[in-house]
């Protein structure tokens, strides 16, 4: 029987969220079951908490599969992920059961594009290496003609893999820096769409993946992870890149064959990489990438600005409220 009183509705929140979203859920007087630990729940722990819930507010680290949906049972109406990616949710099973899946859509686009650009600056201009040199007392002679020589950003060619919202936001930044822009996508973006996205399309050119590899000085990966993009970047791609070029990944680790990347970095097939994401997260302390100098490594923080995380928290909460009230048109749902 449908529950009419919101205080009888159970919402599982798999990790603590900021007050921006929590206060909204509290106002609805749901029964909140919250994992207060920073550590993501193990699958077993998750399955123990999920029984009979009406909604799950989850994160990228939660594997919401058939088993979890089975244990949750028929009350479950919405899985609201605090993320834009949703590859951790079994969409086929969710659709079968008519469970809605909410996500954070394009709210994090600009913040993630900022970080991608920051990574490009860091790896090209050796910003992290320079910081380390100063801190470790290795800066010996003041200004030096050959100290920390890097690679320009302006005037260089940027290859964007995936010209969706984040790719476009990176392209607008790159235009401001006077870069030449190439992109690859499922299909070329029409000129009118580029105009709508405020891009000066005259210097943005479509390339297939191989040509993009050959011509770019910097390659930024910002496509989503799916069957076609899994290990899209492998030996074949890397060996076609310029020896002086850099790879930047702010999308998903599994788009890159990490073994192939490590060997390309070791044997200087490419000049370096700046990564926010990895095949398995977190990477181990003894991962080969950690010992390399020609890499910049971040802990998956593409969307991690206070404003954006507050908006994500709010949206993840609102998606639950809208669906539990039956106001589907107000929720941001995966089609
Ligand atoms: C997402 O939302 O998909 C990001 O990777 C997390 O910030």
mmCIF file of C-alpha atoms and ligand atoms in Angstrom:
data_model
loop_
_atom_site.group_PDB
_atom_site.id
_atom_site.type_symbol
_atom_site.label_atom_id
_atom_site.label_comp_id
_atom_site.label_asym_id
_atom_site.label_seq_id
_atom_site.Cartn_x
_atom_site.Cartn_y
_atom_site.Cartn_z
ATOM 1 C CA UNK A 1 0.000 0.000 0.000
ATOM 2 C CA UNK A 2 1.304 3.483 -0.874
ATOM 3 C CA UNK A 3 2.504 5.433 2.127
ATOM 4 C CA UNK A 4 0.802 8.786 2.472
ATOM 5 C CA UNK A 5 2.689 10.256 5.398
ATOM 6 C CA UNK A 6 6.270 11.349 4.623
ATOM 7 C CA UNK A 7 7.431 10.473 8.149
ATOM 8 C CA UNK A 8 6.871 6.813 7.359
ATOM 9 C CA UNK A 9 9.221 7.005 4.376
ATOM 10 C CA UNK A 10 12.723 5.651 4.846
ATOM 11 C CA UNK A 11 15.702 7.229 3.126
ATOM 12 C CA UNK A 12 19.144 5.637 3.243
ATOM 13 C CA UNK A 13 22.061 8.077 2.897
ATOM 14 C CA UNK A 14 25.179 6.028 2.329
ATOM 15 C CA UNK A 15 27.693 8.701 3.454
ATOM 16 C CA UNK A 16 27.403 12.023 5.250
ATOM 17 C CA UNK A 17 26.179 14.896 3.075
ATOM 18 C CA UNK A 18 26.423 18.625 3.695
ATOM 19 C CA UNK A 19 23.666 20.537 5.379
ATOM 20 C CA UNK A 20 22.580 21.977 2.016
ATOM 21 C CA UNK A 21 20.875 18.670 1.210
ATOM 22 C CA UNK A 22 20.407 17.235 4.664
ATOM 23 C CA UNK A 23 18.308 20.138 5.914
ATOM 24 C CA UNK A 24 15.943 19.722 2.943
ATOM 25 C CA UNK A 25 15.463 16.036 3.727
ATOM 26 C CA UNK A 26 15.030 16.754 7.429
ATOM 27 C CA UNK A 27 12.196 19.176 6.695
ATOM 28 C CA UNK A 28 10.316 16.349 4.993
ATOM 29 C CA UNK A 29 10.504 14.383 8.238
ATOM 30 C CA UNK A 30 11.687 11.211 6.515
ATOM 31 C CA UNK A 31 13.252 8.489 8.608
ATOM 32 C CA UNK A 32 16.871 9.020 7.638
ATOM 33 C CA UNK A 33 19.260 6.107 7.919
ATOM 34 C CA UNK A 34 22.675 7.681 7.550
ATOM 35 C CA UNK A 35 26.089 6.092 7.425
ATOM 36 C CA UNK A 36 28.070 8.615 9.427
ATOM 37 C CA UNK A 37 31.456 7.213 8.570
ATOM 38 C CA UNK A 38 33.605 8.798 5.870
ATOM 39 C CA UNK A 39 34.402 5.330 4.612
ATOM 40 C CA UNK A 40 32.045 4.030 1.936
ATOM 41 C CA UNK A 41 29.905 1.104 3.029
ATOM 42 C CA UNK A 42 31.058 -2.324 1.939
ATOM 43 C CA UNK A 43 28.553 -4.152 -0.220
ATOM 44 C CA UNK A 44 27.570 -6.375 2.720
ATOM 45 C CA UNK A 45 27.070 -3.376 4.998
ATOM 46 C CA UNK A 46 25.002 -1.644 2.366
ATOM 47 C CA UNK A 47 22.811 -4.693 1.924
ATOM 48 C CA UNK A 48 22.166 -4.782 5.690
ATOM 49 C CA UNK A 49 20.928 -1.182 5.710
ATOM 50 C CA UNK A 50 18.874 -1.093 2.547
ATOM 51 C CA UNK A 51 15.943 -3.349 3.448
ATOM 52 C CA UNK A 52 12.538 -1.701 2.948
ATOM 53 C CA UNK A 53 13.884 1.769 2.150
ATOM 54 C CA UNK A 54 11.886 4.081 -0.117
ATOM 55 C CA UNK A 55 14.920 5.988 -1.396
ATOM 56 C CA UNK A 56 18.691 5.671 -1.527
ATOM 57 C CA UNK A 57 21.007 8.646 -1.694
ATOM 58 C CA UNK A 58 24.251 7.110 -2.913
ATOM 59 C CA UNK A 59 27.693 7.965 -4.252
ATOM 60 C CA UNK A 60 30.080 6.780 -6.951
ATOM 61 C CA UNK A 61 31.616 4.245 -4.576
ATOM 62 C CA UNK A 62 28.352 2.403 -3.954
ATOM 63 C CA UNK A 63 27.670 -0.495 -6.248
ATOM 64 C CA UNK A 64 23.889 -0.413 -6.551
ATOM 65 C CA UNK A 65 23.317 -3.708 -8.267
ATOM 66 C CA UNK A 66 20.531 -6.259 -8.627
ATOM 67 C CA UNK A 67 21.238 -7.757 -5.196
ATOM 68 C CA UNK A 68 20.871 -4.393 -3.462
ATOM 69 C CA UNK A 69 17.616 -3.668 -5.322
ATOM 70 C CA UNK A 70 16.315 -7.143 -4.441
ATOM 71 C CA UNK A 71 17.056 -6.668 -0.765
ATOM 72 C CA UNK A 72 15.589 -3.153 -0.771
ATOM 73 C CA UNK A 73 12.341 -4.602 -2.060
ATOM 74 C CA UNK A 74 9.280 -3.043 -3.651
ATOM 75 C CA UNK A 75 9.263 0.179 -1.579
ATOM 76 C CA UNK A 76 12.332 1.496 -3.358
ATOM 77 C CA UNK A 77 11.238 4.254 -5.715
ATOM 78 C CA UNK A 78 14.354 6.305 -6.277
ATOM 79 C CA UNK A 79 18.103 5.924 -6.302
ATOM 80 C CA UNK A 80 19.530 9.421 -6.209
ATOM 81 C CA UNK A 81 23.230 9.569 -6.900
ATOM 82 C CA UNK A 82 25.396 12.402 -5.636
ATOM 83 C CA UNK A 83 27.234 12.395 -8.957
ATOM 84 C CA UNK A 84 26.841 12.968 -12.633
ATOM 85 C CA UNK A 85 28.279 9.597 -13.604
ATOM 86 C CA UNK A 86 25.949 6.669 -12.936
ATOM 87 C CA UNK A 87 27.923 3.637 -14.049
ATOM 88 C CA UNK A 88 27.769 2.301 -10.464
ATOM 89 C CA UNK A 89 24.016 1.777 -10.781
ATOM 90 C CA UNK A 90 22.567 -1.168 -12.696
ATOM 91 C CA UNK A 91 20.238 0.815 -14.922
ATOM 92 C CA UNK A 92 18.718 -2.265 -16.536
ATOM 93 C CA UNK A 93 17.607 -3.618 -13.159
ATOM 94 C CA UNK A 94 16.378 -0.186 -12.044
ATOM 95 C CA UNK A 95 14.273 0.220 -15.195
ATOM 96 C CA UNK A 96 12.838 -3.294 -14.849
ATOM 97 C CA UNK A 97 11.529 -2.328 -11.398
ATOM 98 C CA UNK A 98 10.445 1.151 -12.363
ATOM 99 C CA UNK A 99 12.915 2.645 -9.887
ATOM 100 C CA UNK A 100 13.786 6.201 -10.882
ATOM 101 C CA UNK A 101 17.463 7.186 -10.966
ATOM 102 C CA UNK A 102 18.307 10.802 -10.177
ATOM 103 C CA UNK A 103 21.701 12.412 -10.783
ATOM 104 C CA UNK A 104 23.433 15.792 -10.598
ATOM 105 C CA UNK A 105 23.526 16.479 -14.342
ATOM 106 C CA UNK A 106 25.522 19.486 -15.460
ATOM 107 C CA UNK A 107 25.785 21.199 -12.085
ATOM 108 C CA UNK A 108 29.453 20.299 -11.829
ATOM 109 C CA UNK A 109 30.426 21.120 -15.419
ATOM 110 C CA UNK A 110 32.232 24.426 -14.891
ATOM 111 C CA UNK A 111 33.966 23.326 -11.686
ATOM 112 C CA UNK A 112 35.272 20.181 -13.336
ATOM 113 C CA UNK A 113 36.403 22.148 -16.402
ATOM 114 C CA UNK A 114 38.325 24.490 -14.069
ATOM 115 C CA UNK A 115 40.169 21.538 -12.583
ATOM 116 C CA UNK A 116 40.942 20.057 -16.010
ATOM 117 C CA UNK A 117 42.461 23.342 -17.008
ATOM 118 C CA UNK A 118 44.405 23.521 -13.756
ATOM 119 C CA UNK A 119 45.833 20.060 -14.387
ATOM 120 C CA UNK A 120 46.919 21.093 -17.872
ATOM 121 C CA UNK A 121 48.708 24.145 -16.463
ATOM 122 C CA UNK A 122 50.304 22.066 -13.706
ATOM 123 C CA UNK A 123 51.696 19.350 -15.934
ATOM 124 C CA UNK A 124 52.732 21.669 -18.784
ATOM 125 C CA UNK A 125 54.376 24.328 -16.619
ATOM 126 C CA UNK A 126 55.650 21.913 -13.938
ATOM 127 C CA UNK A 127 53.849 23.774 -11.164
ATOM 128 C CA UNK A 128 53.729 20.908 -8.662
ATOM 129 C CA UNK A 129 57.371 19.986 -9.311
ATOM 130 C CA UNK A 130 58.387 23.615 -8.815
ATOM 131 C CA UNK A 131 56.520 23.826 -5.509
ATOM 132 C CA UNK A 132 58.229 20.647 -4.312
ATOM 133 C CA UNK A 133 61.659 21.945 -5.316
ATOM 134 C CA UNK A 134 61.215 25.124 -3.281
ATOM 135 C CA UNK A 135 59.817 23.340 -0.225
ATOM 136 C CA UNK A 136 62.591 20.757 -0.242
ATOM 137 C CA UNK A 137 65.256 23.472 -0.226
ATOM 138 C CA UNK A 138 66.526 22.462 -3.648
ATOM 139 C CA UNK A 139 66.197 25.947 -5.196
ATOM 140 C CA UNK A 140 69.872 26.813 -5.230
ATOM 141 C CA UNK A 141 70.739 29.822 -7.410
ATOM 142 C CA UNK A 142 67.699 32.098 -7.682
ATOM 143 C CA UNK A 143 66.555 32.761 -11.245
ATOM 144 C CA UNK A 144 68.193 30.333 -13.628
ATOM 145 C CA UNK A 145 67.967 30.181 -17.399
ATOM 146 C CA UNK A 146 67.280 26.468 -17.469
ATOM 147 C CA UNK A 147 65.320 25.876 -14.277
ATOM 148 C CA UNK A 148 62.023 23.971 -14.550
ATOM 149 C CA UNK A 149 61.605 24.488 -18.257
ATOM 150 C CA UNK A 150 58.103 23.473 -19.250
ATOM 151 C CA UNK A 151 55.719 23.606 -22.174
ATOM 152 C CA UNK A 152 53.511 26.534 -23.178
ATOM 153 C CA UNK A 153 49.764 26.350 -23.065
ATOM 154 C CA UNK A 154 48.980 29.279 -25.389
ATOM 155 C CA UNK A 155 49.487 28.517 -29.056
ATOM 156 C CA UNK A 156 49.458 24.747 -28.436
ATOM 157 C CA UNK A 157 46.929 22.249 -29.712
ATOM 158 C CA UNK A 158 44.422 20.808 -27.275
ATOM 159 C CA UNK A 159 42.660 17.562 -28.178
ATOM 160 C CA UNK A 160 39.382 17.033 -26.344
ATOM 161 C CA UNK A 161 37.943 13.528 -26.157
ATOM 162 C CA UNK A 162 34.188 13.925 -25.687
ATOM 163 C CA UNK A 163 32.677 17.262 -26.653
ATOM 164 C CA UNK A 164 29.771 17.177 -24.201
ATOM 165 C CA UNK A 165 29.132 19.825 -21.576
ATOM 166 C CA UNK A 166 32.476 19.503 -19.780
ATOM 167 C CA UNK A 167 34.393 19.265 -23.072
ATOM 168 C CA UNK A 168 32.692 22.445 -24.245
ATOM 169 C CA UNK A 169 33.452 24.254 -20.994
ATOM 170 C CA UNK A 170 37.119 23.275 -21.363
ATOM 171 C CA UNK A 171 37.106 24.469 -24.980
ATOM 172 C CA UNK A 172 35.808 27.920 -23.991
ATOM 173 C CA UNK A 173 38.649 28.226 -21.478
ATOM 174 C CA UNK A 174 41.171 27.029 -24.082
ATOM 175 C CA UNK A 175 39.963 29.639 -26.558
ATOM 176 C CA UNK A 176 40.705 32.313 -23.973
ATOM 177 C CA UNK A 177 44.244 30.948 -23.736
ATOM 178 C CA UNK A 178 44.723 31.098 -27.514
ATOM 179 C CA UNK A 179 44.926 27.344 -28.008
ATOM 180 C CA UNK A 180 44.034 25.495 -31.173
ATOM 181 C CA UNK A 181 41.281 23.016 -30.421
ATOM 182 C CA UNK A 182 40.607 19.587 -31.858
ATOM 183 C CA UNK A 183 37.949 17.252 -30.578
ATOM 184 C CA UNK A 184 36.599 13.813 -31.107
ATOM 185 C CA UNK A 185 33.071 12.787 -30.311
ATOM 186 C CA UNK A 186 30.519 10.146 -31.316
ATOM 187 C CA UNK A 187 29.631 12.560 -34.112
ATOM 188 C CA UNK A 188 30.823 16.066 -35.006
ATOM 189 C CA UNK A 189 29.028 18.875 -33.175
ATOM 190 C CA UNK A 190 27.077 21.042 -35.645
ATOM 191 C CA UNK A 191 28.149 24.659 -36.133
ATOM 192 C CA UNK A 192 24.837 25.931 -34.808
ATOM 193 C CA UNK A 193 25.242 23.892 -31.618
ATOM 194 C CA UNK A 194 28.744 25.331 -31.199
ATOM 195 C CA UNK A 195 27.306 28.813 -31.592
ATOM 196 C CA UNK A 196 24.723 28.055 -28.926
ATOM 197 C CA UNK A 197 27.511 26.955 -26.646
ATOM 198 C CA UNK A 198 29.282 30.299 -27.235
ATOM 199 C CA UNK A 199 32.216 28.669 -28.981
ATOM 200 C CA UNK A 200 34.072 30.275 -31.826
ATOM 201 C CA UNK A 201 33.792 27.233 -34.074
ATOM 202 C CA UNK A 202 36.193 28.569 -36.721
ATOM 203 C CA UNK A 203 39.178 27.221 -34.813
ATOM 204 C CA UNK A 204 37.601 24.052 -33.443
ATOM 205 C CA UNK A 205 38.093 21.047 -35.666
ATOM 206 C CA UNK A 206 36.706 17.535 -35.508
ATOM 207 C CA UNK A 207 39.237 14.690 -35.780
ATOM 208 C CA UNK A 208 38.990 10.951 -35.500
ATOM 209 C CA UNK A 209 40.692 9.478 -32.439
ATOM 210 C CA UNK A 210 43.938 8.585 -34.227
ATOM 211 C CA UNK A 211 44.407 11.994 -35.812
ATOM 212 C CA UNK A 212 43.610 13.694 -32.527
ATOM 213 C CA UNK A 213 46.368 11.598 -30.905
ATOM 214 C CA UNK A 214 48.888 12.558 -33.581
ATOM 215 C CA UNK A 215 48.195 16.294 -33.675
ATOM 216 C CA UNK A 216 47.580 17.290 -30.032
ATOM 217 C CA UNK A 217 50.063 18.729 -27.537
ATOM 218 C CA UNK A 218 47.621 18.126 -24.703
ATOM 219 C CA UNK A 219 44.827 15.546 -24.707
ATOM 220 C CA UNK A 220 42.032 15.903 -22.152
ATOM 221 C CA UNK A 221 39.655 12.988 -21.607
ATOM 222 C CA UNK A 222 36.157 14.092 -20.676
ATOM 223 C CA UNK A 223 33.840 11.490 -22.214
ATOM 224 C CA UNK A 224 31.687 9.211 -20.110
ATOM 225 C CA UNK A 225 32.600 5.631 -19.302
ATOM 226 C CA UNK A 226 30.661 3.010 -21.198
ATOM 227 C CA UNK A 227 31.332 -0.150 -23.167
ATOM 228 C CA UNK A 228 32.815 1.778 -26.090
ATOM 229 C CA UNK A 229 35.032 4.048 -24.037
ATOM 230 C CA UNK A 230 36.435 1.338 -21.718
ATOM 231 C CA UNK A 231 40.229 1.305 -22.317
ATOM 232 C CA UNK A 232 39.795 3.660 -25.277
ATOM 233 C CA UNK A 233 43.214 5.038 -24.413
ATOM 234 C CA UNK A 234 45.660 2.192 -24.789
ATOM 235 C CA UNK A 235 49.050 1.457 -26.343
ATOM 236 C CA UNK A 236 47.663 2.097 -29.782
ATOM 237 C CA UNK A 237 46.502 5.619 -28.892
ATOM 238 C CA UNK A 238 49.500 6.505 -26.726
ATOM 239 C CA UNK A 239 52.038 5.396 -29.311
ATOM 240 C CA UNK A 240 50.506 7.787 -31.822
ATOM 241 C CA UNK A 241 50.806 10.794 -29.500
ATOM 242 C CA UNK A 242 53.716 13.226 -29.839
ATOM 243 C CA UNK A 243 56.649 12.439 -27.547
ATOM 244 C CA UNK A 244 56.260 15.964 -26.165
ATOM 245 C CA UNK A 245 52.512 15.600 -25.473
ATOM 246 C CA UNK A 246 50.591 15.236 -22.190
ATOM 247 C CA UNK A 247 47.513 13.215 -21.264
ATOM 248 C CA UNK A 248 44.975 14.579 -18.789
ATOM 249 C CA UNK A 249 42.090 12.514 -17.403
ATOM 250 C CA UNK A 250 39.262 14.056 -15.400
ATOM 251 C CA UNK A 251 36.553 11.603 -16.527
ATOM 252 C CA UNK A 252 36.872 7.991 -15.393
ATOM 253 C CA UNK A 253 39.986 5.923 -14.770
ATOM 254 C CA UNK A 254 38.740 2.916 -16.716
ATOM 255 C CA UNK A 255 38.776 4.881 -19.983
ATOM 256 C CA UNK A 256 42.564 4.558 -19.838
ATOM 257 C CA UNK A 257 44.416 1.267 -19.787
ATOM 258 C CA UNK A 258 46.551 2.232 -16.789
ATOM 259 C CA UNK A 259 49.195 -0.436 -17.450
ATOM 260 C CA UNK A 260 49.699 0.905 -20.968
ATOM 261 C CA UNK A 261 49.864 4.457 -19.632
ATOM 262 C CA UNK A 262 52.482 3.533 -17.027
ATOM 263 C CA UNK A 263 54.679 1.889 -19.632
ATOM 264 C CA UNK A 264 54.243 4.852 -22.034
ATOM 265 C CA UNK A 265 55.282 7.243 -19.243
ATOM 266 C CA UNK A 266 58.226 5.087 -18.238
ATOM 267 C CA UNK A 267 59.602 4.739 -21.721
ATOM 268 C CA UNK A 268 58.902 8.414 -22.510
ATOM 269 C CA UNK A 269 56.478 7.589 -25.318
ATOM 270 C CA UNK A 270 54.632 10.680 -24.037
ATOM 271 C CA UNK A 271 55.956 13.524 -21.906
ATOM 272 C CA UNK A 272 53.611 13.219 -18.943
ATOM 273 C CA UNK A 273 50.135 12.786 -17.533
ATOM 274 C CA UNK A 274 47.897 14.587 -15.079
ATOM 275 C CA UNK A 275 45.234 12.385 -13.555
ATOM 276 C CA UNK A 276 42.271 12.964 -11.290
ATOM 277 C CA UNK A 277 40.862 9.452 -11.767
ATOM 278 C CA UNK A 278 42.234 5.893 -11.809
ATOM 279 C CA UNK A 279 41.219 2.371 -12.748
ATOM 280 C CA UNK A 280 40.894 1.530 -9.052
ATOM 281 C CA UNK A 281 40.370 4.246 -6.465
ATOM 282 C CA UNK A 282 42.078 5.062 -4.238
ATOM 283 C CA UNK A 283 45.375 4.071 -5.888
ATOM 284 C CA UNK A 284 47.807 2.303 -3.599
ATOM 285 C CA UNK A 285 50.833 4.086 -2.168
ATOM 286 C CA UNK A 286 53.048 1.687 -4.071
ATOM 287 C CA UNK A 287 51.305 2.208 -7.416
ATOM 288 C CA UNK A 288 53.955 2.796 -10.077
ATOM 289 C CA UNK A 289 52.400 6.159 -10.936
ATOM 290 C CA UNK A 290 53.209 7.476 -7.469
ATOM 291 C CA UNK A 291 56.931 7.123 -8.011
ATOM 292 C CA UNK A 292 56.972 8.948 -11.342
ATOM 293 C CA UNK A 293 58.095 12.519 -11.840
ATOM 294 C CA UNK A 294 56.305 13.252 -15.084
ATOM 295 C CA UNK A 295 52.847 12.926 -13.542
ATOM 296 C CA UNK A 296 50.499 15.023 -11.432
ATOM 297 C CA UNK A 297 48.090 12.953 -9.339
ATOM 298 C CA UNK A 298 44.902 14.179 -7.694
ATOM 299 C CA UNK A 299 42.374 12.259 -5.570
ATOM 300 C CA UNK A 300 39.237 12.511 -7.790
ATOM 301 C CA UNK A 301 38.336 16.097 -6.887
ATOM 302 C CA UNK A 302 36.955 17.374 -10.212
ATOM 303 C CA UNK A 303 33.734 18.681 -8.672
ATOM 304 C CA UNK A 304 35.171 19.473 -5.243
ATOM 305 C CA UNK A 305 34.439 23.153 -4.741
ATOM 306 C CA UNK A 306 32.262 24.156 -1.790
ATOM 307 C CA UNK A 307 29.628 25.821 -3.994
ATOM 308 C CA UNK A 308 29.335 22.884 -6.351
ATOM 309 C CA UNK A 309 29.282 20.246 -3.634
ATOM 310 C CA UNK A 310 26.512 22.187 -1.875
ATOM 311 C CA UNK A 311 24.532 22.304 -5.104
ATOM 312 C CA UNK A 312 25.097 18.563 -5.633
ATOM 313 C CA UNK A 313 23.919 17.847 -2.100
ATOM 314 C CA UNK A 314 20.815 19.959 -2.605
ATOM 315 C CA UNK A 315 19.981 18.424 -5.960
ATOM 316 C CA UNK A 316 20.503 14.849 -4.769
ATOM 317 C CA UNK A 317 18.073 15.566 -1.903
ATOM 318 C CA UNK A 318 15.513 17.354 -4.093
ATOM 319 C CA UNK A 319 15.493 14.476 -6.579
ATOM 320 C CA UNK A 320 14.366 12.198 -3.761
ATOM 321 C CA UNK A 321 11.674 14.571 -2.557
ATOM 322 C CA UNK A 322 10.237 15.134 -6.025
ATOM 323 C CA UNK A 323 10.054 11.427 -6.808
ATOM 324 C CA UNK A 324 8.605 10.462 -3.416
ATOM 325 C CA UNK A 325 5.938 13.115 -3.932
ATOM 326 C CA UNK A 326 5.258 11.765 -7.405
ATOM 327 C CA UNK A 327 6.415 15.037 -9.020
ATOM 328 C CA UNK A 328 8.679 13.299 -11.526
ATOM 329 C CA UNK A 329 8.811 16.251 -13.913
ATOM 330 C CA UNK A 330 10.635 18.341 -11.296
ATOM 331 C CA UNK A 331 13.364 15.751 -10.701
ATOM 332 C CA UNK A 332 16.560 15.411 -12.698
ATOM 333 C CA UNK A 333 16.311 11.814 -13.774
ATOM 334 C CA UNK A 334 18.243 9.572 -16.133
ATOM 335 C CA UNK A 335 15.938 8.825 -19.036
HETATM 336 C C1 LIG B 1 30.723 12.713 -11.016
HETATM 337 O O1 LIG B 1 29.801 13.321 -10.481
HETATM 338 O O2 LIG B 1 30.525 11.866 -11.886
HETATM 339 C C2 LIG B 1 32.083 13.075 -10.565
HETATM 340 O O3 LIG B 1 33.078 12.255 -11.034
HETATM 341 C C3 LIG B 1 32.133 13.180 -9.062
HETATM 342 O O4 LIG B 1 32.443 14.465 -8.770
#
